[in-house]
Coordinates of C-alpha atoms in Angstrom, one line a residue:
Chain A
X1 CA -16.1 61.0 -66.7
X2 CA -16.2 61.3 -62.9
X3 CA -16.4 57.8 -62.4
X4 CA -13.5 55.8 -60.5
X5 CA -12.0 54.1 -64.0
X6 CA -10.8 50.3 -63.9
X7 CA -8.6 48.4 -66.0
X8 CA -7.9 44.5 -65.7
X9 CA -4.8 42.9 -67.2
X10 CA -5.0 38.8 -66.7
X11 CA -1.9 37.2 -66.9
X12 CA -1.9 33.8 -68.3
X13 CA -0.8 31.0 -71.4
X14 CA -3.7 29.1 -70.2
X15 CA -6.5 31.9 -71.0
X16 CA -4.9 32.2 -74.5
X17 CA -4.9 29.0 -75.7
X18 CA -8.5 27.9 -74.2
X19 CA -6.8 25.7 -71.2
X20 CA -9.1 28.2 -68.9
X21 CA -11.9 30.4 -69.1
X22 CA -11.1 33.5 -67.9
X23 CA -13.9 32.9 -64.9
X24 CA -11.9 35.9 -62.8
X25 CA -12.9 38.4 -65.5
X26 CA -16.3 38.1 -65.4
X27 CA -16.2 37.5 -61.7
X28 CA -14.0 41.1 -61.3
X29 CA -16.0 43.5 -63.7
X30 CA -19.4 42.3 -62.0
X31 CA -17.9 43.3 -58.6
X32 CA -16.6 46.7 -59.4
X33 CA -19.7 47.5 -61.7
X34 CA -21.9 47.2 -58.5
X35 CA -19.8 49.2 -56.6
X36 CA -20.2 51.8 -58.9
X37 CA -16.9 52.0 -60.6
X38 CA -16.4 52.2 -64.4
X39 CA -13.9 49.2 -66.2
X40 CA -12.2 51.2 -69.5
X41 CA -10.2 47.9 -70.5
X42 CA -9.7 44.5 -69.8
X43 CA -6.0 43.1 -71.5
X44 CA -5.2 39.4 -71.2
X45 CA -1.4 38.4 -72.0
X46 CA 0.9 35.7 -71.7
X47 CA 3.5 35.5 -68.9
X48 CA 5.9 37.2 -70.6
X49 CA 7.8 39.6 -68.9
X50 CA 8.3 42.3 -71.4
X51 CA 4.3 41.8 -72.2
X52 CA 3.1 42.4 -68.3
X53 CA 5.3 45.9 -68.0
X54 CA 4.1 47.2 -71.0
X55 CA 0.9 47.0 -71.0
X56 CA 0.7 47.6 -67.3
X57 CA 3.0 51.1 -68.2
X58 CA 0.3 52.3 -71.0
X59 CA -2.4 51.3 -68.2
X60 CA -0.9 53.8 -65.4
X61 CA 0.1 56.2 -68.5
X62 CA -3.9 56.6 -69.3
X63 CA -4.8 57.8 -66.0
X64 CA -6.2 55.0 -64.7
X65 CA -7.3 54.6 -61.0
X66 CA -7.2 51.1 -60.3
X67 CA -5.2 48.8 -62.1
X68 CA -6.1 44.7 -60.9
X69 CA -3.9 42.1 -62.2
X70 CA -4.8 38.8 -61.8
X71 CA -2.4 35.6 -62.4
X72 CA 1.2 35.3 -62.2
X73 CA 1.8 35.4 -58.1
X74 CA 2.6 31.8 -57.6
X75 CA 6.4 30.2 -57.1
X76 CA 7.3 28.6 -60.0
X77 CA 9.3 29.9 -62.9
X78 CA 6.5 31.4 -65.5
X79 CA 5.3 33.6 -62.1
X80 CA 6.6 36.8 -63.2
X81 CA 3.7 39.7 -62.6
X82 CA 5.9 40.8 -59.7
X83 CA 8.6 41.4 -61.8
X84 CA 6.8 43.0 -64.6
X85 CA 5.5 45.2 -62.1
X86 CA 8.7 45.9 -60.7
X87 CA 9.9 46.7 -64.2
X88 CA 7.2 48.7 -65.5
X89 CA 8.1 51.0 -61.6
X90 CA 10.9 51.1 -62.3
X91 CA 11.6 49.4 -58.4
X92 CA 13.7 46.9 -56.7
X93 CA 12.3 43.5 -55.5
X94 CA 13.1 42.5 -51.8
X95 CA 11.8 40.1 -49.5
X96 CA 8.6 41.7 -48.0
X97 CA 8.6 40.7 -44.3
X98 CA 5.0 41.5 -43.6
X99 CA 4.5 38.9 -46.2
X100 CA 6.6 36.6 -44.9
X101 CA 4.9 36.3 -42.0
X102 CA 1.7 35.8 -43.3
X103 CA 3.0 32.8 -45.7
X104 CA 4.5 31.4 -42.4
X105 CA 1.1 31.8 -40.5
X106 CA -0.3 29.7 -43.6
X107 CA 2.5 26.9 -43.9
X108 CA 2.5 26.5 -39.8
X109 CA -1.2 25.7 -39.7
X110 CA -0.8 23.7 -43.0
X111 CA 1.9 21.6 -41.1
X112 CA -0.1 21.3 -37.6
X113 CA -3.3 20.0 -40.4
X114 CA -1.0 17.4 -41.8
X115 CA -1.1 18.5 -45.1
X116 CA 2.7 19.7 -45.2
X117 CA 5.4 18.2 -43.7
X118 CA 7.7 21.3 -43.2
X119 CA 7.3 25.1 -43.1
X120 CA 11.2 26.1 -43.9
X121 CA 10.8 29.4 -46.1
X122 CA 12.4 27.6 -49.4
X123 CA 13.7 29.7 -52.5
X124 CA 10.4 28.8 -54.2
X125 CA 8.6 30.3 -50.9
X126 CA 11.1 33.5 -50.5
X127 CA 10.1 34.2 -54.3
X128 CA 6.1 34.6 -53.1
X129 CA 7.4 36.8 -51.0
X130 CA 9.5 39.4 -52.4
X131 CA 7.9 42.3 -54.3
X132 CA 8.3 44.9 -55.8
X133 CA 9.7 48.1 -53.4
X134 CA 6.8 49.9 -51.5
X135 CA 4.3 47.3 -51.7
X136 CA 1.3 46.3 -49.4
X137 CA 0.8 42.9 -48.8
X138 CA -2.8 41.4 -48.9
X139 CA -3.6 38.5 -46.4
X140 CA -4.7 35.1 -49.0
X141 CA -7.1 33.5 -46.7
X142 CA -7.2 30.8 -49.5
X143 CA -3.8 30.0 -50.4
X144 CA -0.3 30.7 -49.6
X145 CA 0.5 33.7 -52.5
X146 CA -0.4 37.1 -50.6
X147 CA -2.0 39.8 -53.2
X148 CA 0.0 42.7 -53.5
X149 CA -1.0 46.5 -53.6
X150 CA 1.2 49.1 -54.9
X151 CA 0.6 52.9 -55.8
X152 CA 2.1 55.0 -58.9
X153 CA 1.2 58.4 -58.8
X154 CA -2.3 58.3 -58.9
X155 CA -2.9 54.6 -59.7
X156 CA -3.2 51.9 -57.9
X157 CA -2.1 48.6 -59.0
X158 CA -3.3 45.6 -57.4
X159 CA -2.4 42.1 -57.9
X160 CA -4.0 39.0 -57.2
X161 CA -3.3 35.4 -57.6
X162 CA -4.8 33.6 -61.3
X163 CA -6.5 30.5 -59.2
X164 CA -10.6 31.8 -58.5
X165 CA -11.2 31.3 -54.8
X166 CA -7.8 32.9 -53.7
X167 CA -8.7 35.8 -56.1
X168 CA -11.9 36.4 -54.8
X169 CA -11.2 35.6 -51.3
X170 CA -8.1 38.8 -51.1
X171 CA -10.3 41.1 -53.3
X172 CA -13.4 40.3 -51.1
X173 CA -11.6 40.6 -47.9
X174 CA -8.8 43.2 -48.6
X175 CA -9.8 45.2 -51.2
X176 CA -13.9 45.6 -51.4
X177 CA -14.2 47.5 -48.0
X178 CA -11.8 50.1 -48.9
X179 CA -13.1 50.3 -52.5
X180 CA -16.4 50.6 -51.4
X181 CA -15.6 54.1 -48.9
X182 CA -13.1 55.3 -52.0
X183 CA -15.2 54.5 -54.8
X184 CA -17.2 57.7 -56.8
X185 CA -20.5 56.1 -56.4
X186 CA -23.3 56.3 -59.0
X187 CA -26.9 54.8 -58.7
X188 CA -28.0 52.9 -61.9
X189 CA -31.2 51.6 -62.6
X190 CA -32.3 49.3 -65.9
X191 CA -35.3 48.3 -67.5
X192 CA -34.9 45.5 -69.6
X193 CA -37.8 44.8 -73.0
X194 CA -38.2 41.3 -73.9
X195 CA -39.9 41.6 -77.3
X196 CA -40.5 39.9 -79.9
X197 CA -42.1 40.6 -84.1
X198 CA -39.8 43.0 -85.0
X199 CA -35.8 42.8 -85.7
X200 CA -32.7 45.1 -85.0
X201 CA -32.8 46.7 -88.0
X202 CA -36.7 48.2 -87.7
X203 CA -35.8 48.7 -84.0
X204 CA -32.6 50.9 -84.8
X205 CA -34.2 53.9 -85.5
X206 CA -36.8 53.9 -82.4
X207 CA -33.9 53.7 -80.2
X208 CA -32.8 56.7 -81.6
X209 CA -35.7 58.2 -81.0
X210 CA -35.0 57.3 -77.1
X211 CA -31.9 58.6 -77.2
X212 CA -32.3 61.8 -78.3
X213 CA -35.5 62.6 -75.8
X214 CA -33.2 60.8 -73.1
X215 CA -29.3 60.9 -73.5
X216 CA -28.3 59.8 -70.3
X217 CA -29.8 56.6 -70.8
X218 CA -27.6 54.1 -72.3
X219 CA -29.5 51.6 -74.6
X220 CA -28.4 48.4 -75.9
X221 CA -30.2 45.8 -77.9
X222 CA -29.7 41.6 -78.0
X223 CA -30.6 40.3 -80.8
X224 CA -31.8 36.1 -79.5
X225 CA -32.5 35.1 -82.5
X226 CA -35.9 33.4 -84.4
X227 CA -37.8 31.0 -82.5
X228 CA -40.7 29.8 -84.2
X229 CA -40.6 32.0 -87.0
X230 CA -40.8 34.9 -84.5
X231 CA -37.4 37.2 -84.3
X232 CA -36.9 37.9 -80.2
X233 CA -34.6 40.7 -79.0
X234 CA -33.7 41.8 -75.7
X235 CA -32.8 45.5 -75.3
X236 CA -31.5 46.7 -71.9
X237 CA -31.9 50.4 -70.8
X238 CA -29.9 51.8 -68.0
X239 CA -29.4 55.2 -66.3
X240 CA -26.7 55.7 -64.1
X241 CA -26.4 59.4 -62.2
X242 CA -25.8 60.7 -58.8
X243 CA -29.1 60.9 -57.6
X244 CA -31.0 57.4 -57.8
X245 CA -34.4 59.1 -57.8
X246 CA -33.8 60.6 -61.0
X247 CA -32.0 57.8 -62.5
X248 CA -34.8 55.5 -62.3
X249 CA -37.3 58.0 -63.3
X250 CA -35.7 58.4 -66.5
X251 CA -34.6 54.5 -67.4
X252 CA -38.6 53.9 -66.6
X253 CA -39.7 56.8 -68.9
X254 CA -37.3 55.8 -71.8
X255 CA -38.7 52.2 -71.3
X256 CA -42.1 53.7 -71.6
X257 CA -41.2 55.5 -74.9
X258 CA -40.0 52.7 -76.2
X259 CA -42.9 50.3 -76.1
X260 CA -44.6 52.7 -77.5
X261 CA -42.9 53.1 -80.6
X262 CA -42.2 49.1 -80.3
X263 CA -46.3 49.0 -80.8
X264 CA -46.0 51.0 -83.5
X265 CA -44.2 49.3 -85.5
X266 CA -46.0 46.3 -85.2
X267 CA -43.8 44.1 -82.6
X268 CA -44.8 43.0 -79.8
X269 CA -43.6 44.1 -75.9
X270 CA -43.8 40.5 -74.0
X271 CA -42.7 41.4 -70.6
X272 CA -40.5 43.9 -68.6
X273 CA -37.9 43.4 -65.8
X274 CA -36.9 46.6 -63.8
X275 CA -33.9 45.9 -61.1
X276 CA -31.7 48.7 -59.3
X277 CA -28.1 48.4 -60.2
X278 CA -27.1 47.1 -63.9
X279 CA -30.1 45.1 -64.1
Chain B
X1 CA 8.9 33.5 -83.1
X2 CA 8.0 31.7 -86.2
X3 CA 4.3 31.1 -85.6
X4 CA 1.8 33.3 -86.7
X5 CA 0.6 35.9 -84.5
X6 CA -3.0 36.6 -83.4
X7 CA -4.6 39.9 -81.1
X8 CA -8.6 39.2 -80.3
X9 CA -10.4 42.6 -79.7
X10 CA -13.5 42.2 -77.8
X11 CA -15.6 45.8 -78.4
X12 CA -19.0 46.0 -76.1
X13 CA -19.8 47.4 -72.9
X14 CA -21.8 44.4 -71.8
X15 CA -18.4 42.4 -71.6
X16 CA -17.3 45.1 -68.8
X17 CA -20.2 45.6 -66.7
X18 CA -20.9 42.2 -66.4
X19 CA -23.9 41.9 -68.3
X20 CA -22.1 39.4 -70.9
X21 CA -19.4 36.6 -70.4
X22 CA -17.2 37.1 -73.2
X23 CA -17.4 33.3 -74.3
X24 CA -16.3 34.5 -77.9
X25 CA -13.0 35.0 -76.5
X26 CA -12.6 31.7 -75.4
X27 CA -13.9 29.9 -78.2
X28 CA -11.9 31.9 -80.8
X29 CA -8.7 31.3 -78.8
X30 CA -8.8 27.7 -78.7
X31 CA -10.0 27.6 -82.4
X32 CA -6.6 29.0 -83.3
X33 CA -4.3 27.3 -80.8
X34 CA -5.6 24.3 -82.5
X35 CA -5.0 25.6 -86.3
X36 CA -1.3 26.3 -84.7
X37 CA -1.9 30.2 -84.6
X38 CA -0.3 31.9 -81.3
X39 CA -2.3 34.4 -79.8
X40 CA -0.6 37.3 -77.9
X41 CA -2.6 39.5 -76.4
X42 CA -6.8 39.7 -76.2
X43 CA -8.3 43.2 -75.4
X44 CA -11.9 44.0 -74.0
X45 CA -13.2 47.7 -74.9
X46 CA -16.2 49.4 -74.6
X47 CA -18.3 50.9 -77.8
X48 CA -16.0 53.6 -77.8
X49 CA -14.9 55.3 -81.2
X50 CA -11.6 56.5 -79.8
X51 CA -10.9 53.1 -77.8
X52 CA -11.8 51.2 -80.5
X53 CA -9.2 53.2 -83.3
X54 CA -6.4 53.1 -80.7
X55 CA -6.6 49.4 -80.0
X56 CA -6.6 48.2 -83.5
X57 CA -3.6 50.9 -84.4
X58 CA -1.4 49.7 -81.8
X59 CA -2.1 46.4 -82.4
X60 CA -1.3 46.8 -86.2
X61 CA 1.6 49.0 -84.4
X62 CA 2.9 45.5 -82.5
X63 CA 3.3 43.7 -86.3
X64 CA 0.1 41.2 -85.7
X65 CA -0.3 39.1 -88.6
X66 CA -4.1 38.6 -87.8
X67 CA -6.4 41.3 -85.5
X68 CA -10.0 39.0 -85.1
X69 CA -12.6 41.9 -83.7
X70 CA -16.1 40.8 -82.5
X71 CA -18.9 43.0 -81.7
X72 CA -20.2 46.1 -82.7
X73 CA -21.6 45.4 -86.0
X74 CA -25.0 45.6 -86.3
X75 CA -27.6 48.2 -87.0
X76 CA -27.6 50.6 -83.9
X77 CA -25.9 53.6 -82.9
X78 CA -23.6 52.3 -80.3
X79 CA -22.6 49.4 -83.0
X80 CA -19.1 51.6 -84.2
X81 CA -16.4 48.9 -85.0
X82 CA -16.7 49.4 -88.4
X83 CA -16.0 53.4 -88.0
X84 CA -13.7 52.6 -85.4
X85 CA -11.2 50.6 -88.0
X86 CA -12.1 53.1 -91.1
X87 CA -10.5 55.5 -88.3
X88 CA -7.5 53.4 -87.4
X89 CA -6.8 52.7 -91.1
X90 CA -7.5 56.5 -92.5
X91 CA -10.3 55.4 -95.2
X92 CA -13.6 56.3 -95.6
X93 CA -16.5 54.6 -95.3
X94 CA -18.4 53.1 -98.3
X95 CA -21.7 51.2 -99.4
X96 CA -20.1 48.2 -100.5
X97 CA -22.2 46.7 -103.1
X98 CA -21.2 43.0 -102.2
X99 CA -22.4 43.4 -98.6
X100 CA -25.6 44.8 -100.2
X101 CA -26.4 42.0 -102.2
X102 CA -25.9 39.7 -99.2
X103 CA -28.1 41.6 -96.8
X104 CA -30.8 41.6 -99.4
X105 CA -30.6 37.5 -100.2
X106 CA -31.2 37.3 -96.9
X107 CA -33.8 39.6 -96.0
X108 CA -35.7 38.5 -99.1
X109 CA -35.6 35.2 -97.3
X110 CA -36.6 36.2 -94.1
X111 CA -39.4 37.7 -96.1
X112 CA -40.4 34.4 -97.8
X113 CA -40.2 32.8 -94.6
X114 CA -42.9 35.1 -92.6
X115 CA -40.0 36.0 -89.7
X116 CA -39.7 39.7 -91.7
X117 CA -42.2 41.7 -93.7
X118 CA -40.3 43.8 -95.6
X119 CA -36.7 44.1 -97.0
X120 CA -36.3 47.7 -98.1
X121 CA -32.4 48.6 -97.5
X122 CA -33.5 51.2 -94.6
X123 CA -30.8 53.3 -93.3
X124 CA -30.3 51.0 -90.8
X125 CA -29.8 48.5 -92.9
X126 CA -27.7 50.2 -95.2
X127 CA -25.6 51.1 -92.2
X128 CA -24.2 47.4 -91.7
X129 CA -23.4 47.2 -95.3
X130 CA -21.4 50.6 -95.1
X131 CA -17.5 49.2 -94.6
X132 CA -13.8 51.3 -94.6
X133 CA -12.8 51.5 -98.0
X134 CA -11.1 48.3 -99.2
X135 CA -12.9 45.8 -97.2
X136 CA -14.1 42.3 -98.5
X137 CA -17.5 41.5 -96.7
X138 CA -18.1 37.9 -95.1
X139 CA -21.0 36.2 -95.7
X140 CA -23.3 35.7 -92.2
X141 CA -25.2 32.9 -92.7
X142 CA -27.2 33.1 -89.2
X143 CA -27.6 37.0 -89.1
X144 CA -27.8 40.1 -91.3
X145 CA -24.7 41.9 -90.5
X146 CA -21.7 40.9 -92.3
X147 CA -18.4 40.0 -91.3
X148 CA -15.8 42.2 -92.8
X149 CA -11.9 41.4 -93.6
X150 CA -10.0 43.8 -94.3
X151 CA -5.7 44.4 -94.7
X152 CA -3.5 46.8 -93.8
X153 CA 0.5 46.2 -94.7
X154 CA 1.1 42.8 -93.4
X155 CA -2.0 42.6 -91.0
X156 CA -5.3 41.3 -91.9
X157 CA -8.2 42.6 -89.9
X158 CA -11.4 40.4 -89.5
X159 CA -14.5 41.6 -87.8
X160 CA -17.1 39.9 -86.4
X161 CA -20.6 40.2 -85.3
X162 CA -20.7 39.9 -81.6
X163 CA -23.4 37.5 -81.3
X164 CA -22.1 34.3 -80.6
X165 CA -24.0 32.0 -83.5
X166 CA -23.4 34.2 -85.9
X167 CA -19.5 34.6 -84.9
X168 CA -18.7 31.1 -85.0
X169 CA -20.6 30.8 -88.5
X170 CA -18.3 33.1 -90.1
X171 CA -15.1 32.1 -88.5
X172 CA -15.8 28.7 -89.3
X173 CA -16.9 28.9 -92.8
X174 CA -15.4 31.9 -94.0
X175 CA -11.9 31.9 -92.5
X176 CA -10.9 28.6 -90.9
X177 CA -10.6 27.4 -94.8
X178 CA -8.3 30.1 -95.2
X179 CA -6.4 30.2 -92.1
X180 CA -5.6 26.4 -91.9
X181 CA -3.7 26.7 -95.6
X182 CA -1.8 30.0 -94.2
X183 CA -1.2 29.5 -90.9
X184 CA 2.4 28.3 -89.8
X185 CA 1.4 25.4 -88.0
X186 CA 3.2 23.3 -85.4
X187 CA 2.9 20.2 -83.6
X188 CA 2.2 20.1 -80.2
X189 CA 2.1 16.8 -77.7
X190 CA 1.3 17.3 -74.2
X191 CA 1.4 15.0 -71.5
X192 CA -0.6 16.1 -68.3
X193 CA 0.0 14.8 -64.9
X194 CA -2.8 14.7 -61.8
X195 CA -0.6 14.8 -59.0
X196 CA -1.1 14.6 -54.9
X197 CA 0.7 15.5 -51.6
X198 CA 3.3 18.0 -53.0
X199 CA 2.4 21.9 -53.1
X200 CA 3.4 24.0 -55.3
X201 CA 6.4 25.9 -53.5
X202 CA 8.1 22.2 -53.1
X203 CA 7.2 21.3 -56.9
X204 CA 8.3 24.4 -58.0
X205 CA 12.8 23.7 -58.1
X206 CA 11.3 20.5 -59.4
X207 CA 9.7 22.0 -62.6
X208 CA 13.0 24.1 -62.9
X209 CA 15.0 21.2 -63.0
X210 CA 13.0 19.6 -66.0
X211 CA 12.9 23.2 -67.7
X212 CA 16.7 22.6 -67.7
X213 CA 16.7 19.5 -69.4
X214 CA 14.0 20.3 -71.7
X215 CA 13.8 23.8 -73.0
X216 CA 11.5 23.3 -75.4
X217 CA 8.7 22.3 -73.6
X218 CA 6.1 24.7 -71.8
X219 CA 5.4 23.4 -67.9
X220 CA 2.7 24.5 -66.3
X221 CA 1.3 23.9 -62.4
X222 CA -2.1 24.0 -61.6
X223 CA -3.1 23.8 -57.6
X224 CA -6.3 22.3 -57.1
X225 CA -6.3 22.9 -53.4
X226 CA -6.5 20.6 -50.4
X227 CA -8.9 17.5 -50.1
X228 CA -9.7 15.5 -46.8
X229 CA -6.4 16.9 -46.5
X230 CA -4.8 16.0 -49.3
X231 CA -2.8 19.0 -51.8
X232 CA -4.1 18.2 -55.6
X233 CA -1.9 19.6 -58.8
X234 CA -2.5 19.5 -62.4
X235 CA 0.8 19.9 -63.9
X236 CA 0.5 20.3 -68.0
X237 CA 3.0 19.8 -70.0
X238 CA 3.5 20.8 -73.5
X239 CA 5.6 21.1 -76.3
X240 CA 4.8 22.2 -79.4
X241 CA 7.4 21.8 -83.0
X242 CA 7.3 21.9 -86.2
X243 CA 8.5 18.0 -86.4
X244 CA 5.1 16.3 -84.5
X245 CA 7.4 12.9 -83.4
X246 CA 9.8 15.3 -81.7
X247 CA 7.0 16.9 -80.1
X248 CA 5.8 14.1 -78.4
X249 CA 9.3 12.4 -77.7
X250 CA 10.0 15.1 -75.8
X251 CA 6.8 15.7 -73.8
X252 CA 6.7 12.4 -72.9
X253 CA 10.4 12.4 -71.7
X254 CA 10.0 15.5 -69.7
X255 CA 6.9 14.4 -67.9
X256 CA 8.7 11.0 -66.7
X257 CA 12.0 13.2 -65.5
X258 CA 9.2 15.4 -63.5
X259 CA 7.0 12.0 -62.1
X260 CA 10.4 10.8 -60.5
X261 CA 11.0 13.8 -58.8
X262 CA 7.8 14.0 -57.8
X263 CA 7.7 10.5 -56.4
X264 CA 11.8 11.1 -55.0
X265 CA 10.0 14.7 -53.0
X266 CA 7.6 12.1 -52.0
X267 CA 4.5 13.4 -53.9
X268 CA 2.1 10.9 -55.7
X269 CA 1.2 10.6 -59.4
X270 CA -2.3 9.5 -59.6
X271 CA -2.5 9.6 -62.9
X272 CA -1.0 10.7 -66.7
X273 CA -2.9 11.9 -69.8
X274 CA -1.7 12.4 -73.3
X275 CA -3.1 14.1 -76.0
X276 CA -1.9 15.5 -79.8
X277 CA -2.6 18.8 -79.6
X278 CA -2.7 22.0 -77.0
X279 CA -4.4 18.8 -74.3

């Protein structure tokens, strides 16, 4: 593995008992797929304090690059990722100036908009604002919780706030243009098979016929179903290496093999999608 | 903590590339809020032998009453749950004759319908009836592989398939029937209010003010953002017991503490909702 590995730990009640989709998830591993990065694991707790250090400890204790938390940043009481991150460091929390400035930025032109009457730095304010020691405060173009970037030894933890366009909008702005220079980059190229006639458990051993003429190529079959009478499957083929050249060659060969064999055993190839990137 | 407790492991690649939403997880959390169950943590791997054996074994580690796996069962060589728990557990793997005679109803039908044209137990096949040692397959009603429950001390492991349809039909008619009569359940009331011109740093010594007076019942604040210059909040409250007229006496008191405040900070309820249940 000489990818850049990923983890994501959401932090959340809502996303575990089905108040909220976990939207950011889907949102986060799309982005840091295209950029070429590998996600590991993706953990999703309650806000629980002894919950968020543990699991954030085991994360840094496999190794793992980039840590993103999501959730948890906000001022009231059940806003504890801070903490658990403080915990899991083993650090103090104190007031981050840097980040009090920015959350005064934000409340002055919220006043001068009319949409807050007042932009005293409250308790509940102060809270958004102190982190854990060593921490990096991320401008929140979208709200008034900054993220917050911290490094462990080799890993760096990020955390972002649980509500979508504020974690987009700091992951977009802060974090994609250094991720995208620091990043080990590989090209990938997919060939997706729409097919239809035949079902996973005929297909199973042609794919491993592909395999073994072309292991770098993963394979992966969706089953969709009968429609009609006639069994559909979707199977995706990507190759992801240094050189883009060469991964394309072989995810187009591989695809080739396959409908091949496909025609051999009687089912039927309907169309084929090629994209660069994860198709 | 008297409820029981629930881990979700979500095993495929496509959930962290970004192929996939993982709407399995969100379904299979709110079926089990609703039965009463409390779900602790949910984990996302790839189809990886070694993350799939860990996961499981530290979840078992953690006490879990009930560990729900989806994905990862079908025919194909990346499909390794099954192997994966066999590994955590330290049993072999075994042709289980039940799973057998299940796969071969149903091929015979697919047969008689025209979708198949033959139902020899290939390898492939035989590989989705092959369970760890001990295991009690489920019955798949809208696809070949079956589900697969299995125990381990005081943990019960279910697995199921990954695609969605097929998912749901076992949960729902192998194990809700189950779960319902064995699940400690509780009664929840929650009482949700739709709330303008406060943000959430001023609401927040608010909610802590409630949280005094009512302990027992789980606050929650959800911005919605500004429009035509106007801050929107969701705030949800909740509380769940085993005595249901509690529950709601105590919801419903907590929320009308929290809309005088509100109105006192000069904030605006535009609206309360009420619902048995999570809300």
């Amino acid at each position: 593995m000489d990818q850049t590995v990923f983890e994501i730990i959401s932090v959340g009640n809502e996303l575990l008992i089905g108040r909220v989709e976990n939207t950011n998830l889907h949102w986060l591993v799309t982005q840091i797929t295209i950029m070429g990065g590998f996600v590991r694991r993706a953990v999703t707790i309650r806000d629980d304090l002894s919950e968020i250090s543990t699991v954030l400890r085991d994360s840094i204790g496999r190794g793992t690059d980039w840590v993103v938390m999501s959730g948890g940043l906000g001022p009231t009481y059940d806003d504890m990722t801070l903490q658990g991150v403080a915990l899991a460091l083993r650090r103090e929390m104190e007031v981050n100036e840097d980040a009090v400035s920015m959350m005064k930025r934000r409340y002055e032109s919220l006043v001068a908009q009319g949409v807050l009457s007042d932009y005293a730095m409250t308790p509940a304010r102060v809270k958004m604002a102190t982190l854990p020691r060593g921490s990096v405060p991320l401008r929140n173009s979208q709200g008034s919780a900054p993220g917050v970037l911290v490094t462990e030894g080799k890993s760096s933890i990020v955390c972002l706030p649980g509500v979508p366009k504020e974690m987009k909008a700091i992951f977009a702005e802060s974090l994609m243009p250094f991720l995208e220079k620091n990043v080990i980059r590989l090209h990938s190229y997919s060939v997706t098979l729409f097919v239809s006639r035949i079902v996973e458990s005929v297909l199973s051993p042609l794919l491993d016929e592909v395999l073994k003429s072309y292991p770098a190529v993963y394979v992966k079959s969706h089953p969709k179903g009968v429609e009609d009478g006639v069994s559909k499957i979707q199977i995706h083929l990507m190759c992801s290496m240094a050189d883009g050249v060469e991964s394309k060659r072989r995810a187009v060969a591989a695809g080739k093999m396959l409908s091949s064999l496909i025609a051999g055993a009687k089912g039927v190839v309907d169309r084929v999608e090629e994209a660069v990137g994860q198709g």
